[in-house]
């Protein structure tokens, strides 16, 4: 594009921005005070909820405009139009598939407007205000003066409340239909005359590993402490979501004050005008990604005469179809259409996954999504932000039933600790599921893959409608698991079962789709429980038996590997035998390792690579999982079994080779091989050594509470992609709230911002940041500055 054309495009866009913003918001007056303290933390003060959203949207745009503009491109279904068809979203979804998916689900503006209208007036006003604040920044800055990542980009345009609802639906579908974007966009009817093909009983392990990886892309730890566990008898909370370090799943750190109505601080995903994870003067809460299924598949019995018809209650029904077309930019700049026909049934759209869940000649599969009509997200967090106790948190959860795919863990000033998985789940109790699972094959799909499949040939197998639920077919909140304790509750992405081992939460009345019990617990869960129990028993080597804020912070970032403590001793025993002679040098590295993922820990990356492979060896554990001892099994390695011993030695050798082939040394300190990388304004890389650990490729094998997921890049090292994000420790005291936190990747994604990596450096050094919550603390902050915006 010539300079003249580029200037013309920029000028036209600037005029469109100004005109669009004026037309959309001329009838609404917004005024917000945007204050900043150290590390760029935003404090928004306003006198109405529209202005609250206005201030938050403006402050967010100051720090992350380009990240958000990229996401609006995604939820509008226009990535391929502007960026081409070969690229992908920040989360690895092909642009064309992403556009087809979001055009299908977000293409009807009337549906989105109706969703907004279902929200409380205050919440509607806040979302509209957020869009106005975002547009205000764009209008003031101009397309030509935006930060480098999107400066002069042709896709920049104002946003409106429909775009905000596109974003809400995108978040709602994250853990359900959003896991199947490529599958849904590549579902086709069988070819004419295709012969029936029986499934051979073998699952595509790679396919389902990738599915689990997508599910586990988001994770978290949370620990809530009650009056019996803390040094002052008041509540205390650790919240540590493990989310991506790029894209709109990054948290933004802010504080909202509407005098007399709202005073809350914490972090939220991009585009939310209220706090998702945070605290007020009375209660603090966090969320962890849950194990509940927020969808079911329905197996369609196809009409033998036509694979585009299906049978329900003996009657043949036509599938509906919708052609979705998106524009794809070609190498020469021209646009070409790409279309897909999306087939749907009364249960929902069809999708082909992997055998046996594919569209064949006898059966097809449709997905019913519990979050498709969940427009209650905004109301949910609005009510939680104003809660004055964990009892009010529980009430907000039950009343709204708007939490899409997370558990809630909370503690309050009075010293109550609370856990709940009160979220949007299908109302399919155990009896209903057992009678409506089509056959033993589909029962195996649920047992082995965690994907529930119901019989779509019987209308009686639909989700049960209950008047107590705000959305037909959802499990009422009153029937979902929750627990109050005065010692502790915890969750690290396992289901509700072991929230506190002193109280078994299993109940026949809790559907299996909410969590399969019994189930092997992850190593972070086992570590979290062990750490809490040892502290309260006074056996953790520290003085006393109560939690203080520093002790809670030490536990949060201890970087201890539960898997190393539990399984490495047996491996070192094997290392001392002749059978391991070929890997002696690698054994020596593991023997000298401190079993932590600290910056100075030598050999942590070797264990990470080794144990990721070792854990998959058949029969590898000396003591397999035992549901009667869920927190102490599995344990040990079956080194007395020759095949297992040989496989363990081979796994260690392969781990060493992988590392050295990448140009790294196996005994290097972790801080020399694991980095957070950020693109600097000059285009180069800012590299920050990073502690914390995870299995190779993600998962929950190494059992490090400070979960940091990194991928091996040959010639560079392990580059962080996901993990500890907005981590907060909150203590209630007689003098008020004492909150300290990090935003691990920092407040701004703009390389030119002074807050591009400042918190990242503090996180790497474990130097906790005290959050200024009171008016006095805010105005006394050395970096305090304020401005008022209005229109």
Tab-separated table of N, CA, C and O in Angstrom, residues 551-664:
chain	number	residue	atom	x	y	z
A	551	UNK	N	3.410	-16.767	55.494
A	551	UNK	CA	3.433	-18.219	55.312
A	551	UNK	C	2.581	-18.613	54.119
A	551	UNK	O	2.967	-19.476	53.311
A	552	UNK	N	1.413	-17.999	53.979
A	552	UNK	CA	0.563	-18.290	52.825
A	552	UNK	C	1.295	-17.952	51.533
A	552	UNK	O	1.231	-18.709	50.551
A	553	UNK	N	2.026	-16.869	51.522
A	553	UNK	CA	2.767	-16.478	50.326
A	553	UNK	C	3.935	-17.418	50.042
A	553	UNK	O	4.227	-17.727	48.878
A	554	UNK	N	4.584	-17.893	51.096
A	554	UNK	CA	5.656	-18.878	50.909
A	554	UNK	C	5.112	-20.143	50.256
A	554	UNK	O	5.731	-20.715	49.340
A	555	UNK	N	3.959	-20.598	50.711
A	555	UNK	CA	3.339	-21.794	50.147
A	555	UNK	C	2.949	-21.559	48.690
A	555	UNK	O	3.147	-22.423	47.826
A	556	UNK	N	2.411	-20.380	48.404
A	556	UNK	CA	1.959	-20.084	47.044
A	556	UNK	C	3.103	-20.171	46.036
A	556	UNK	O	2.919	-20.639	44.908
A	557	UNK	N	4.299	-19.732	46.447
A	557	UNK	CA	5.438	-19.685	45.530
A	557	UNK	C	6.594	-20.561	46.000
A	557	UNK	O	7.756	-20.286	45.705
A	558	UNK	N	6.281	-21.646	46.713
A	558	UNK	CA	7.355	-22.515	47.208
A	558	UNK	C	8.080	-23.227	46.076
A	558	UNK	O	9.244	-23.613	46.207
A	559	UNK	N	7.369	-23.453	44.955
A	559	UNK	CA	7.938	-24.116	43.773
A	559	UNK	C	8.388	-25.551	44.041
A	559	UNK	O	9.168	-26.129	43.277
A	560	UNK	N	7.901	-26.107	45.133
A	560	UNK	CA	8.168	-27.508	45.446
A	560	UNK	C	7.410	-28.420	44.486
A	560	UNK	O	6.267	-28.152	44.125
A	561	UNK	N	8.035	-29.513	44.059
A	561	UNK	CA	7.399	-30.479	43.169
A	561	UNK	C	6.912	-31.680	43.975
A	561	UNK	O	7.715	-32.440	44.529
A	562	UNK	N	5.612	-31.849	44.026
A	562	UNK	CA	5.045	-32.990	44.742
A	562	UNK	C	5.453	-34.306	44.081
A	562	UNK	O	5.738	-35.304	44.751
A	563	UNK	N	5.504	-34.314	42.758
A	563	UNK	CA	5.890	-35.531	42.044
A	563	UNK	C	7.322	-35.917	42.374
A	563	UNK	O	7.638	-37.109	42.531
A	564	UNK	N	8.197	-34.938	42.492
A	564	UNK	CA	9.588	-35.248	42.842
A	564	UNK	C	9.671	-35.846	44.238
A	564	UNK	O	10.374	-36.837	44.462
A	565	UNK	N	8.953	-35.260	45.189
A	565	UNK	CA	8.968	-35.795	46.554
A	565	UNK	C	8.433	-37.217	46.606
A	565	UNK	O	8.913	-38.047	47.389
A	566	UNK	N	7.448	-37.515	45.758
A	566	UNK	CA	6.735	-38.790	45.841
A	566	UNK	C	7.369	-39.888	45.002
A	566	UNK	O	7.366	-41.059	45.399
A	567	UNK	N	7.921	-39.539	43.866
A	567	UNK	CA	8.361	-40.569	42.916
A	567	UNK	C	9.874	-40.594	42.665
A	567	UNK	O	10.403	-41.630	42.259
A	568	UNK	N	10.557	-39.493	42.879
A	568	UNK	CA	11.977	-39.468	42.564
A	568	UNK	C	12.812	-40.420	43.424
A	568	UNK	O	13.778	-41.019	42.909
A	569	UNK	N	12.495	-40.617	44.726
A	569	UNK	CA	13.327	-41.545	45.511
A	569	UNK	C	13.466	-42.927	44.882
A	569	UNK	O	14.572	-43.496	44.855
A	570	UNK	N	12.373	-43.463	44.347
A	570	UNK	CA	12.459	-44.782	43.710
A	570	UNK	C	13.297	-44.722	42.441
A	570	UNK	O	14.034	-45.672	42.129
A	571	UNK	N	13.200	-43.638	41.712
A	571	UNK	CA	14.006	-43.521	40.499
A	571	UNK	C	15.483	-43.476	40.854
A	571	UNK	O	16.323	-44.085	40.166
A	572	UNK	N	15.813	-42.790	41.934
A	572	UNK	CA	17.222	-42.735	42.349
A	572	UNK	C	17.711	-44.094	42.838
A	572	UNK	O	18.891	-44.432	42.679
A	573	UNK	N	16.806	-44.873	43.415
A	573	UNK	CA	17.165	-46.258	43.773
A	573	UNK	C	17.495	-47.054	42.525
A	573	UNK	O	18.487	-47.799	42.476
A	574	UNK	N	16.668	-46.901	41.494
A	574	UNK	CA	16.930	-47.565	40.220
A	574	UNK	C	18.245	-47.067	39.628
A	574	UNK	O	19.023	-47.843	39.052
A	575	UNK	N	18.514	-45.784	39.787
A	575	UNK	CA	19.736	-45.194	39.241
A	575	UNK	C	20.998	-45.827	39.833
A	575	UNK	O	22.064	-45.818	39.202
A	576	UNK	N	20.880	-46.349	41.033
A	576	UNK	CA	22.043	-46.946	41.701
A	576	UNK	C	22.339	-48.362	41.227
A	576	UNK	O	23.316	-48.972	41.672
A	577	UNK	N	21.514	-48.883	40.320
A	577	UNK	CA	21.704	-50.245	39.837
A	577	UNK	C	22.390	-50.245	38.473
A	577	UNK	O	22.466	-49.217	37.784
A	578	UNK	N	22.853	-51.409	38.082
A	578	UNK	CA	23.534	-51.558	36.795
A	578	UNK	C	22.574	-51.282	35.637
A	578	UNK	O	22.995	-50.844	34.561
A	579	UNK	N	21.283	-51.493	35.872
A	579	UNK	CA	20.303	-51.290	34.796
A	579	UNK	C	20.274	-49.848	34.309
A	579	UNK	O	19.851	-49.569	33.181
A	580	UNK	N	20.718	-48.914	35.137
A	580	UNK	CA	20.687	-47.499	34.775
A	580	UNK	C	22.062	-46.948	34.449
A	580	UNK	O	22.256	-45.731	34.421
A	581	UNK	N	23.019	-47.819	34.197
A	581	UNK	CA	24.390	-47.361	33.950
A	581	UNK	C	24.476	-46.402	32.771
A	581	UNK	O	25.295	-45.467	32.773
A	582	UNK	N	23.604	-46.582	31.776
A	582	UNK	CA	23.671	-45.764	30.568
A	582	UNK	C	23.236	-44.319	30.806
A	582	UNK	O	23.510	-43.438	29.985
A	583	UNK	N	22.557	-44.078	31.940
A	583	UNK	CA	22.068	-42.732	32.214
A	583	UNK	C	22.639	-42.205	33.530
A	583	UNK	O	22.027	-41.354	34.177
A	584	UNK	N	23.802	-42.716	33.912
A	584	UNK	CA	24.366	-42.342	35.210
A	584	UNK	C	24.545	-40.832	35.364
A	584	UNK	O	24.247	-40.261	36.421
A	585	UNK	N	25.021	-40.170	34.324
A	585	UNK	CA	25.249	-38.729	34.447
A	585	UNK	C	23.947	-37.973	34.655
A	585	UNK	O	23.887	-36.981	35.404
A	586	UNK	N	22.874	-38.465	34.022
A	586	UNK	CA	21.560	-37.843	34.203
A	586	UNK	C	21.030	-38.135	35.604
A	586	UNK	O	20.416	-37.265	36.242
A	587	UNK	N	21.259	-39.340	36.077
A	587	UNK	CA	20.871	-39.704	37.438
A	587	UNK	C	21.562	-38.796	38.457
A	587	UNK	O	20.955	-38.369	39.445
A	588	UNK	N	22.821	-38.497	38.199
A	588	UNK	CA	23.562	-37.646	39.119
A	588	UNK	C	22.942	-36.240	39.186
A	588	UNK	O	22.913	-35.616	40.260
A	589	UNK	N	22.448	-35.761	38.054
A	589	UNK	CA	21.802	-34.445	38.038
A	589	UNK	C	20.542	-34.467	38.899
A	589	UNK	O	20.313	-33.564	39.712
A	590	UNK	N	19.730	-35.502	38.735
A	590	UNK	CA	18.489	-35.584	39.522
A	590	UNK	C	18.790	-35.779	41.004
A	590	UNK	O	18.061	-35.258	41.860
A	591	UNK	N	19.834	-36.505	41.314
A	591	UNK	CA	20.196	-36.725	42.717
A	591	UNK	C	20.613	-35.426	43.394
A	591	UNK	O	20.350	-35.215	44.589
A	592	UNK	N	21.239	-34.543	42.640
A	592	UNK	CA	21.710	-33.278	43.209
A	592	UNK	C	20.646	-32.189	43.197
A	592	UNK	O	20.797	-31.153	43.860
A	593	UNK	N	19.587	-32.395	42.453
A	593	UNK	CA	18.513	-31.396	42.314
A	593	UNK	C	17.798	-31.199	43.651
A	593	UNK	O	17.582	-32.141	44.410
A	594	UNK	N	17.370	-29.973	43.948
A	594	UNK	CA	16.694	-29.670	45.213
A	594	UNK	C	15.198	-29.981	45.191
A	594	UNK	O	14.482	-29.682	46.144
A	595	UNK	N	14.699	-30.554	44.094
A	595	UNK	CA	13.299	-30.955	43.929
A	595	UNK	C	12.353	-29.763	43.933
A	595	UNK	O	11.180	-29.876	44.287
A	596	UNK	N	12.861	-28.643	43.507
A	596	UNK	CA	12.058	-27.439	43.374
A	596	UNK	C	12.266	-26.845	41.978
A	596	UNK	O	13.192	-27.224	41.255
A	597	UNK	N	11.375	-25.892	41.647
A	597	UNK	CA	11.476	-25.175	40.376
A	597	UNK	C	11.785	-23.703	40.652
A	597	UNK	O	11.089	-22.801	40.200
A	598	UNK	N	12.856	-23.481	41.426
A	598	UNK	CA	13.344	-22.136	41.702
A	598	UNK	C	14.319	-21.720	40.605
A	598	UNK	O	14.822	-22.546	39.835
A	599	UNK	N	14.623	-20.442	40.552
A	599	UNK	CA	15.556	-19.958	39.537
A	599	UNK	C	16.914	-20.645	39.640
A	599	UNK	O	17.576	-20.903	38.626
A	600	UNK	N	17.333	-20.982	40.869
A	600	UNK	CA	18.653	-21.589	41.068
A	600	UNK	C	18.622	-23.112	41.030
A	600	UNK	O	19.682	-23.745	41.143
A	601	UNK	N	17.436	-23.700	40.875
A	601	UNK	CA	17.318	-25.172	40.895
A	601	UNK	C	17.953	-25.774	39.648
A	601	UNK	O	17.550	-25.470	38.518
A	602	UNK	N	18.924	-26.649	39.846
A	602	UNK	CA	19.622	-27.281	38.735
A	602	UNK	C	19.010	-28.647	38.427
A	602	UNK	O	18.963	-29.511	39.297
A	603	UNK	N	18.563	-28.814	37.203
A	603	UNK	CA	18.010	-30.102	36.793
A	603	UNK	C	16.502	-30.173	36.821
A	603	UNK	O	15.927	-31.220	36.500
A	604	UNK	N	15.806	-29.094	37.195
A	604	UNK	CA	14.345	-29.112	37.243
A	604	UNK	C	13.758	-29.445	35.872
A	604	UNK	O	12.795	-30.218	35.760
A	605	UNK	N	14.330	-28.886	34.831
A	605	UNK	CA	13.811	-29.127	33.481
A	605	UNK	C	14.050	-30.573	33.044
A	605	UNK	O	13.262	-31.127	32.264
A	606	UNK	N	15.100	-31.188	33.551
A	606	UNK	CA	15.328	-32.602	33.246
A	606	UNK	C	14.232	-33.457	33.870
A	606	UNK	O	13.687	-34.364	33.220
A	607	UNK	N	13.896	-33.183	35.120
A	607	UNK	CA	12.813	-33.942	35.753
A	607	UNK	C	11.490	-33.701	35.035
A	607	UNK	O	10.702	-34.639	34.849
A	608	UNK	N	11.237	-32.478	34.638
A	608	UNK	CA	10.004	-32.151	33.917
A	608	UNK	C	9.855	-33.021	32.672
A	608	UNK	O	8.801	-33.627	32.436
A	609	UNK	N	10.909	-33.092	31.869
A	609	UNK	CA	10.846	-33.895	30.642
A	609	UNK	C	10.751	-35.384	30.959
A	609	UNK	O	9.982	-36.124	30.335
A	610	UNK	N	11.523	-35.816	31.947
A	610	UNK	CA	11.516	-37.231	32.310
A	610	UNK	C	10.154	-37.674	32.828
A	610	UNK	O	9.581	-38.665	32.354
A	611	UNK	N	9.608	-36.937	33.789
A	611	UNK	CA	8.402	-37.433	34.443
A	611	UNK	C	7.170	-37.317	33.548
A	611	UNK	O	6.241	-38.114	33.665
A	612	UNK	N	7.174	-36.365	32.623
A	612	UNK	CA	6.060	-36.280	31.678
A	612	UNK	C	5.942	-37.572	30.882
A	612	UNK	O	4.834	-38.082	30.647
A	613	UNK	N	7.073	-38.122	30.485
A	613	UNK	CA	7.064	-39.397	29.757
A	613	UNK	C	6.859	-40.576	30.705
A	613	UNK	O	6.092	-41.501	30.419
A	614	UNK	N	7.529	-40.549	31.842
A	614	UNK	CA	7.466	-41.684	32.769
A	614	UNK	C	6.055	-41.942	33.269
A	614	UNK	O	5.646	-43.097	33.438
A	615	UNK	N	5.293	-40.875	33.517
A	615	UNK	CA	3.951	-41.035	34.066
A	615	UNK	C	3.017	-41.780	33.121
A	615	UNK	O	1.985	-42.319	33.556
A	616	UNK	N	3.357	-41.824	31.837
A	616	UNK	CA	2.505	-42.506	30.857
A	616	UNK	C	2.888	-43.964	30.647
A	616	UNK	O	2.226	-44.677	29.881
A	617	UNK	N	3.926	-44.445	31.337
A	617	UNK	CA	4.350	-45.846	31.184
A	617	UNK	C	3.297	-46.757	31.822
A	617	UNK	O	2.926	-46.557	32.986
A	618	UNK	N	2.794	-47.747	31.107
A	618	UNK	CA	1.808	-48.662	31.700
A	618	UNK	C	2.360	-49.338	32.952
A	618	UNK	O	3.486	-49.839	32.949
A	619	UNK	N	1.574	-49.341	34.021
A	619	UNK	CA	1.969	-50.004	35.261
A	619	UNK	C	3.128	-49.354	35.968
A	619	UNK	O	3.826	-50.011	36.746
A	620	UNK	N	3.331	-48.051	35.777
A	620	UNK	CA	4.537	-47.391	36.289
A	620	UNK	C	4.532	-47.234	37.806
A	620	UNK	O	5.597	-47.199	38.424
A	621	UNK	N	3.365	-47.175	38.428
A	621	UNK	CA	3.327	-46.874	39.856
A	621	UNK	C	3.426	-48.136	40.706
A	621	UNK	O	2.779	-49.152	40.423
A	622	UNK	N	4.211	-48.049	41.756
A	622	UNK	CA	4.339	-49.182	42.681
A	622	UNK	C	3.023	-49.433	43.397
A	622	UNK	O	2.619	-50.584	43.601
A	623	UNK	N	2.349	-48.372	43.794
A	623	UNK	CA	1.026	-48.468	44.414
A	623	UNK	C	0.065	-47.659	43.566
A	623	UNK	O	0.130	-46.425	43.553
A	624	UNK	N	-0.831	-48.314	42.831
A	624	UNK	CA	-1.753	-47.584	41.958
A	624	UNK	C	-2.761	-46.768	42.771
A	624	UNK	O	-2.845	-46.876	43.997
A	625	UNK	N	-3.524	-45.981	42.073
A	625	UNK	CA	-4.559	-45.181	42.726
A	625	UNK	C	-5.533	-46.083	43.475
A	625	UNK	O	-6.007	-47.092	42.968
A	626	UNK	N	-5.833	-45.695	44.692
A	626	UNK	CA	-6.775	-46.407	45.547
A	626	UNK	C	-7.786	-45.381	46.050
A	626	UNK	O	-7.415	-44.429	46.738
A	627	UNK	N	-9.052	-45.579	45.708
A	627	UNK	CA	-10.047	-44.568	46.060
A	627	UNK	C	-10.231	-44.426	47.568
A	627	UNK	O	-10.757	-43.407	48.039
A	628	UNK	N	-9.773	-45.426	48.342
A	628	UNK	CA	-9.841	-45.311	49.792
A	628	UNK	C	-8.698	-44.441	50.335
A	628	UNK	O	-8.760	-43.990	51.493
A	629	UNK	N	-7.685	-44.226	49.508
A	629	UNK	CA	-6.547	-43.384	49.903
A	629	UNK	C	-6.221	-42.414	48.765
A	629	UNK	O	-5.139	-42.460	48.181
A	630	UNK	N	-7.147	-41.526	48.456
A	630	UNK	CA	-7.006	-40.712	47.245
A	630	UNK	C	-5.887	-39.688	47.299
A	630	UNK	O	-5.425	-39.231	46.247
A	631	UNK	N	-5.437	-39.315	48.497
A	631	UNK	CA	-4.418	-38.283	48.594
A	631	UNK	C	-3.009	-38.839	48.776
A	631	UNK	O	-2.039	-38.077	48.760
A	632	UNK	N	-2.896	-40.155	48.915
A	632	UNK	CA	-1.569	-40.766	49.058
A	632	UNK	C	-1.286	-41.800	47.969
A	632	UNK	O	-0.242	-42.453	47.997
A	633	UNK	N	-2.192	-41.926	47.019
A	633	UNK	CA	-1.977	-42.824	45.881
A	633	UNK	C	-2.366	-42.093	44.602
A	633	UNK	O	-3.228	-41.221	44.616
A	634	UNK	N	-1.647	-42.490	43.516
A	634	UNK	CA	-0.572	-43.477	43.416
A	634	UNK	C	0.707	-42.958	44.070
A	634	UNK	O	0.882	-41.757	44.254
A	635	UNK	N	1.589	-43.893	44.385
A	635	UNK	CA	2.890	-43.514	44.949
A	635	UNK	C	3.937	-44.551	44.555
A	635	UNK	O	3.618	-45.719	44.315
A	636	UNK	N	5.183	-44.094	44.537
A	636	UNK	CA	6.296	-44.982	44.201
A	636	UNK	C	6.307	-45.400	42.751
A	636	UNK	O	5.311	-45.286	42.033
A	637	UNK	N	7.457	-45.885	42.307
A	637	UNK	CA	7.610	-46.399	40.953
A	637	UNK	C	7.887	-47.888	41.005
A	637	UNK	O	8.621	-48.362	41.877
A	638	UNK	N	7.308	-48.608	40.076
A	638	UNK	CA	7.411	-50.077	40.059
A	638	UNK	C	8.753	-50.504	39.471
A	638	UNK	O	8.820	-51.190	38.444
A	639	UNK	N	9.832	-50.142	40.136
A	639	UNK	CA	11.166	-50.398	39.581
A	639	UNK	C	11.555	-51.867	39.656
A	639	UNK	O	12.517	-52.289	39.003
A	640	UNK	N	10.808	-52.665	40.429
A	640	UNK	CA	11.108	-54.102	40.492
A	640	UNK	C	10.554	-54.854	39.295
A	640	UNK	O	10.862	-56.029	39.098
A	641	UNK	N	9.717	-54.170	38.500
A	641	UNK	CA	9.192	-54.774	37.274
A	641	UNK	C	10.151	-54.445	36.131
A	641	UNK	O	10.344	-53.263	35.792
A	642	UNK	N	10.783	-55.453	35.528
A	642	UNK	CA	11.828	-55.190	34.532
A	642	UNK	C	11.384	-54.295	33.388
A	642	UNK	O	12.142	-53.404	32.968
A	643	UNK	N	10.175	-54.512	32.870
A	643	UNK	CA	9.742	-53.691	31.732
A	643	UNK	C	9.565	-52.230	32.131
A	643	UNK	O	9.884	-51.317	31.371
A	644	UNK	N	9.065	-52.032	33.343
A	644	UNK	CA	8.895	-50.664	33.822
A	644	UNK	C	10.256	-50.016	34.066
A	644	UNK	O	10.490	-48.865	33.679
A	645	UNK	N	11.149	-50.762	34.693
A	645	UNK	CA	12.486	-50.231	34.958
A	645	UNK	C	13.171	-49.841	33.652
A	645	UNK	O	13.782	-48.753	33.550
A	646	UNK	N	13.072	-50.687	32.652
A	646	UNK	CA	13.679	-50.382	31.362
A	646	UNK	C	13.064	-49.149	30.719
A	646	UNK	O	13.765	-48.312	30.143
A	647	UNK	N	11.744	-49.032	30.841
A	647	UNK	CA	11.062	-47.875	30.261
A	647	UNK	C	11.431	-46.587	30.996
A	647	UNK	O	11.551	-45.519	30.377
A	648	UNK	N	11.642	-46.664	32.313
A	648	UNK	CA	12.044	-45.486	33.087
A	648	UNK	C	13.442	-45.019	32.682
A	648	UNK	O	13.683	-43.811	32.526
A	649	UNK	N	14.341	-45.945	32.512
A	649	UNK	CA	15.696	-45.593	32.078
A	649	UNK	C	15.652	-44.960	30.686
A	649	UNK	O	16.315	-43.948	30.423
A	650	UNK	N	14.849	-45.553	29.813
A	650	UNK	CA	14.722	-45.003	28.462
A	650	UNK	C	14.120	-43.598	28.494
A	650	UNK	O	14.533	-42.708	27.734
A	651	UNK	N	13.142	-43.391	29.384
A	651	UNK	CA	12.506	-42.072	29.496
A	651	UNK	C	13.505	-41.020	29.965
A	651	UNK	O	13.510	-39.882	29.464
A	652	UNK	N	14.364	-41.391	30.897
A	652	UNK	CA	15.360	-40.441	31.375
A	652	UNK	C	16.376	-40.138	30.278
A	652	UNK	O	16.768	-38.980	30.073
A	653	UNK	N	16.792	-41.161	29.563
A	653	UNK	CA	17.725	-40.944	28.460
A	653	UNK	C	17.130	-40.052	27.385
A	653	UNK	O	17.804	-39.152	26.864
A	654	UNK	N	15.867	-40.288	27.057
A	654	UNK	CA	15.199	-39.470	26.042
A	654	UNK	C	15.057	-38.025	26.500
A	654	UNK	O	15.190	-37.085	25.706
A	655	UNK	N	14.781	-37.829	27.783
A	655	UNK	CA	14.650	-36.469	28.320
A	655	UNK	C	15.973	-35.713	28.192
A	655	UNK	O	16.011	-34.548	27.766
A	656	UNK	N	17.073	-36.394	28.552
A	656	UNK	CA	18.384	-35.755	28.425
A	656	UNK	C	18.710	-35.415	26.989
A	656	UNK	O	19.230	-34.322	26.703
A	657	UNK	N	18.394	-36.312	26.073
A	657	UNK	CA	18.687	-36.076	24.657
A	657	UNK	C	17.863	-34.904	24.121
A	657	UNK	O	18.366	-34.074	23.350
A	658	UNK	N	16.593	-34.838	24.505
A	658	UNK	CA	15.741	-33.746	24.037
A	658	UNK	C	16.312	-32.397	24.444
A	658	UNK	O	16.335	-31.447	23.659
A	659	UNK	N	16.815	-32.336	25.665
A	659	UNK	CA	17.356	-31.078	26.181
A	659	UNK	C	18.664	-30.714	25.491
A	659	UNK	O	18.865	-29.575	25.046
A	660	UNK	N	19.560	-31.673	25.370
A	660	UNK	CA	20.856	-31.367	24.737
A	660	UNK	C	20.698	-31.113	23.247
A	660	UNK	O	21.414	-30.264	22.681
A	661	UNK	N	19.762	-31.795	22.603
A	661	UNK	CA	19.505	-31.538	21.183
A	661	UNK	C	18.993	-30.114	20.963
A	661	UNK	O	19.168	-29.547	19.864
A	662	UNK	N	18.362	-29.551	21.985
A	662	UNK	CA	17.862	-28.179	21.888
A	662	UNK	C	18.933	-27.154	22.216
A	662	UNK	O	18.672	-25.944	22.224
A	663	UNK	N	20.138	-27.633	22.514
A	663	UNK	CA	21.237	-26.731	22.781
A	663	UNK	C	21.354	-26.290	24.226
A	663	UNK	O	22.062	-25.325	24.524
A	664	UNK	N	20.702	-27.003	25.133
A	664	UNK	CA	20.739	-26.666	26.554
A	664	UNK	C	21.517	-27.722	27.317
A	664	UNK	O	21.714	-28.843	26.827
